[in-house]
């Protein structure tokens, strides 16, 4: 999980393309925005408990807002999603994108 300017986001998509964009310092990466507003978590969103992710507060990944951003906007890593949470995010993306 990295910071997109000031907003955290989960980097998703093709690892090879993401690595190439980062190495070249140009291009785009696909991200799912993260918010700390967790009063409602919809089926196309994933709750990200702080103890499991390293974030400062419980948050949620918003698969309905998936987007591409310039690699230059990606900041330092602020947390990590384990295998189970990434699987839930994969499912949320499939649901939102009807895949």
PDB file of C-alpha atoms in Angstrom:
ATOM      1  CA  UNK A   1       0.000   0.000   0.000  1.00  0.00           C
ATOM      2  CA  UNK A   2       1.422   3.356  -0.998  1.00  0.00           C
ATOM      3  CA  UNK A   3       0.444   6.967  -0.633  1.00  0.00           C
ATOM      4  CA  UNK A   4      -1.000   8.665  -3.714  1.00  0.00           C
ATOM      5  CA  UNK A   5       0.154  12.240  -3.002  1.00  0.00           C
ATOM      6  CA  UNK A   6      -1.596  12.515   0.392  1.00  0.00           C
ATOM      7  CA  UNK A   7      -4.163   9.752  -0.009  1.00  0.00           C
ATOM      8  CA  UNK A   8      -3.328   6.099   0.618  1.00  0.00           C
ATOM      9  CA  UNK A   9      -4.145   3.579  -2.077  1.00  0.00           C
ATOM     10  CA  UNK A  10      -3.589  -0.097  -2.746  1.00  0.00           C
ATOM     11  CA  UNK A  11      -1.513  -0.691  -5.861  1.00  0.00           C
ATOM     12  CA  UNK A  12      -3.198  -3.371  -7.960  1.00  0.00           C
ATOM     13  CA  UNK A  13      -2.735  -4.616 -11.493  1.00  0.00           C
ATOM     14  CA  UNK A  14       0.083  -6.267 -13.340  1.00  0.00           C
ATOM     15  CA  UNK A  15       3.247  -6.481 -11.208  1.00  0.00           C
ATOM     16  CA  UNK A  16       5.483  -6.433 -14.276  1.00  0.00           C
ATOM     17  CA  UNK A  17       3.911  -3.263 -15.659  1.00  0.00           C
ATOM     18  CA  UNK A  18       3.971  -1.604 -12.228  1.00  0.00           C
ATOM     19  CA  UNK A  19       7.650  -2.475 -11.771  1.00  0.00           C
ATOM     20  CA  UNK A  20       8.547  -1.182 -15.230  1.00  0.00           C
ATOM     21  CA  UNK A  21       6.686   2.101 -14.661  1.00  0.00           C
ATOM     22  CA  UNK A  22       8.435   2.580 -11.314  1.00  0.00           C
ATOM     23  CA  UNK A  23      11.851   1.745 -12.788  1.00  0.00           C
ATOM     24  CA  UNK A  24      11.384   4.161 -15.702  1.00  0.00           C
ATOM     25  CA  UNK A  25       9.844   6.834 -13.497  1.00  0.00           C
ATOM     26  CA  UNK A  26       6.985   7.308 -15.940  1.00  0.00           C
ATOM     27  CA  UNK A  27       3.785   5.614 -16.913  1.00  0.00           C
ATOM     28  CA  UNK A  28       0.759   4.738 -14.835  1.00  0.00           C
ATOM     29  CA  UNK A  29      -0.147   2.240 -12.150  1.00  0.00           C
ATOM     30  CA  UNK A  30      -3.606   1.066 -11.193  1.00  0.00           C
ATOM     31  CA  UNK A  31      -4.702   1.833  -7.639  1.00  0.00           C
ATOM     32  CA  UNK A  32      -7.687   1.370  -5.362  1.00  0.00           C
ATOM     33  CA  UNK A  33      -8.159   4.380  -3.059  1.00  0.00           C
ATOM     34  CA  UNK A  34      -8.295   3.870   0.703  1.00  0.00           C
ATOM     35  CA  UNK A  35     -10.341   5.895   3.189  1.00  0.00           C
ATOM     36  CA  UNK A  36     -10.600   5.848   6.971  1.00  0.00           C
ATOM     37  CA  UNK A  37     -14.384   6.350   6.789  1.00  0.00           C
ATOM     38  CA  UNK A  38     -15.546   2.844   7.686  1.00  0.00           C
ATOM     39  CA  UNK A  39     -19.070   3.472   9.004  1.00  0.00           C
ATOM     40  CA  UNK A  40     -20.419   1.485   6.029  1.00  0.00           C
ATOM     41  CA  UNK A  41     -18.507  -1.131   4.067  1.00  0.00           C
ATOM     42  CA  UNK A  42     -20.259  -2.250   0.891  1.00  0.00           C
ATOM     43  CA  UNK A  43     -19.683  -5.576  -0.914  1.00  0.00           C
ATOM     44  CA  UNK A  44     -17.413  -3.816  -3.437  1.00  0.00           C
ATOM     45  CA  UNK A  45     -15.260  -2.454  -0.589  1.00  0.00           C
ATOM     46  CA  UNK A  46     -12.864  -4.204   1.785  1.00  0.00           C
ATOM     47  CA  UNK A  47     -12.355  -3.428   5.463  1.00  0.00           C
ATOM     48  CA  UNK A  48      -8.649  -3.011   6.231  1.00  0.00           C
ATOM     49  CA  UNK A  49      -8.086  -3.515   9.973  1.00  0.00           C
ATOM     50  CA  UNK A  50      -5.181  -1.405  11.228  1.00  0.00           C
ATOM     51  CA  UNK A  51      -3.469  -4.285  13.103  1.00  0.00           C
ATOM     52  CA  UNK A  52      -3.383  -6.413   9.922  1.00  0.00           C
ATOM     53  CA  UNK A  53      -2.202  -3.691   7.541  1.00  0.00           C
ATOM     54  CA  UNK A  54       0.136  -1.462   9.513  1.00  0.00           C
ATOM     55  CA  UNK A  55      -2.114   1.549   8.928  1.00  0.00           C
ATOM     56  CA  UNK A  56      -2.710   3.970  11.803  1.00  0.00           C
ATOM     57  CA  UNK A  57      -6.481   3.422  11.770  1.00  0.00           C
ATOM     58  CA  UNK A  58      -9.009   0.967  10.402  1.00  0.00           C
ATOM     59  CA  UNK A  59      -9.725   1.840   6.791  1.00  0.00           C
ATOM     60  CA  UNK A  60     -11.449   0.489   3.712  1.00  0.00           C
ATOM     61  CA  UNK A  61     -10.357  -0.035   0.126  1.00  0.00           C
ATOM     62  CA  UNK A  62     -12.880   1.377  -2.351  1.00  0.00           C
ATOM     63  CA  UNK A  63     -12.839  -0.900  -5.399  1.00  0.00           C
ATOM     64  CA  UNK A  64     -15.592   1.184  -7.008  1.00  0.00           C
ATOM     65  CA  UNK A  65     -13.041   3.995  -7.363  1.00  0.00           C
ATOM     66  CA  UNK A  66     -10.298   1.979  -9.087  1.00  0.00           C
ATOM     67  CA  UNK A  67      -8.183   4.238 -11.315  1.00  0.00           C
ATOM     68  CA  UNK A  68      -4.831   4.706 -12.978  1.00  0.00           C
ATOM     69  CA  UNK A  69      -2.440   7.337 -11.657  1.00  0.00           C
ATOM     70  CA  UNK A  70       0.936   8.584 -12.830  1.00  0.00           C
ATOM     71  CA  UNK A  71       3.749   6.670 -11.183  1.00  0.00           C
ATOM     72  CA  UNK A  72       5.230  10.017 -10.120  1.00  0.00           C
ATOM     73  CA  UNK A  73       2.287  10.425  -7.736  1.00  0.00           C
ATOM     74  CA  UNK A  74       3.107   7.244  -5.819  1.00  0.00           C
ATOM     75  CA  UNK A  75       4.759   7.888  -2.482  1.00  0.00           C
ATOM     76  CA  UNK A  76       6.233   5.697   0.232  1.00  0.00           C
ATOM     77  CA  UNK A  77       4.713   2.443   1.398  1.00  0.00           C
ATOM     78  CA  UNK A  78       2.528   3.022   4.473  1.00  0.00           C
ATOM     79  CA  UNK A  79       1.086  -0.465   4.962  1.00  0.00           C
ATOM     80  CA  UNK A  80       0.709  -3.912   3.441  1.00  0.00           C
ATOM     81  CA  UNK A  81      -2.157  -6.224   2.609  1.00  0.00           C
ATOM     82  CA  UNK A  82      -1.734  -9.898   3.317  1.00  0.00           C
ATOM     83  CA  UNK A  83      -2.858 -12.694   1.025  1.00  0.00           C
ATOM     84  CA  UNK A  84      -6.368 -12.901   2.517  1.00  0.00           C
ATOM     85  CA  UNK A  85      -7.089  -9.165   2.266  1.00  0.00           C
ATOM     86  CA  UNK A  86      -5.710  -9.050  -1.293  1.00  0.00           C
ATOM     87  CA  UNK A  87      -8.032 -11.933  -2.155  1.00  0.00           C
ATOM     88  CA  UNK A  88     -10.962  -9.984  -0.739  1.00  0.00           C
ATOM     89  CA  UNK A  89      -9.909  -6.948  -2.775  1.00  0.00           C
ATOM     90  CA  UNK A  90      -9.661  -9.110  -5.914  1.00  0.00           C
ATOM     91  CA  UNK A  91     -13.228 -10.288  -5.244  1.00  0.00           C
ATOM     92  CA  UNK A  92     -14.436  -6.712  -4.683  1.00  0.00           C
ATOM     93  CA  UNK A  93     -12.870  -5.607  -7.976  1.00  0.00           C
ATOM     94  CA  UNK A  94     -14.464  -8.540  -9.807  1.00  0.00           C
ATOM     95  CA  UNK A  95     -17.835  -7.649  -8.310  1.00  0.00           C
ATOM     96  CA  UNK A  96     -17.570  -3.959  -9.172  1.00  0.00           C
ATOM     97  CA  UNK A  97     -16.264  -4.579 -12.699  1.00  0.00           C
ATOM     98  CA  UNK A  98     -18.648  -7.510 -13.279  1.00  0.00           C
ATOM     99  CA  UNK A  99     -15.791  -9.842 -14.250  1.00  0.00           C
TER     100      UNK A  99
END
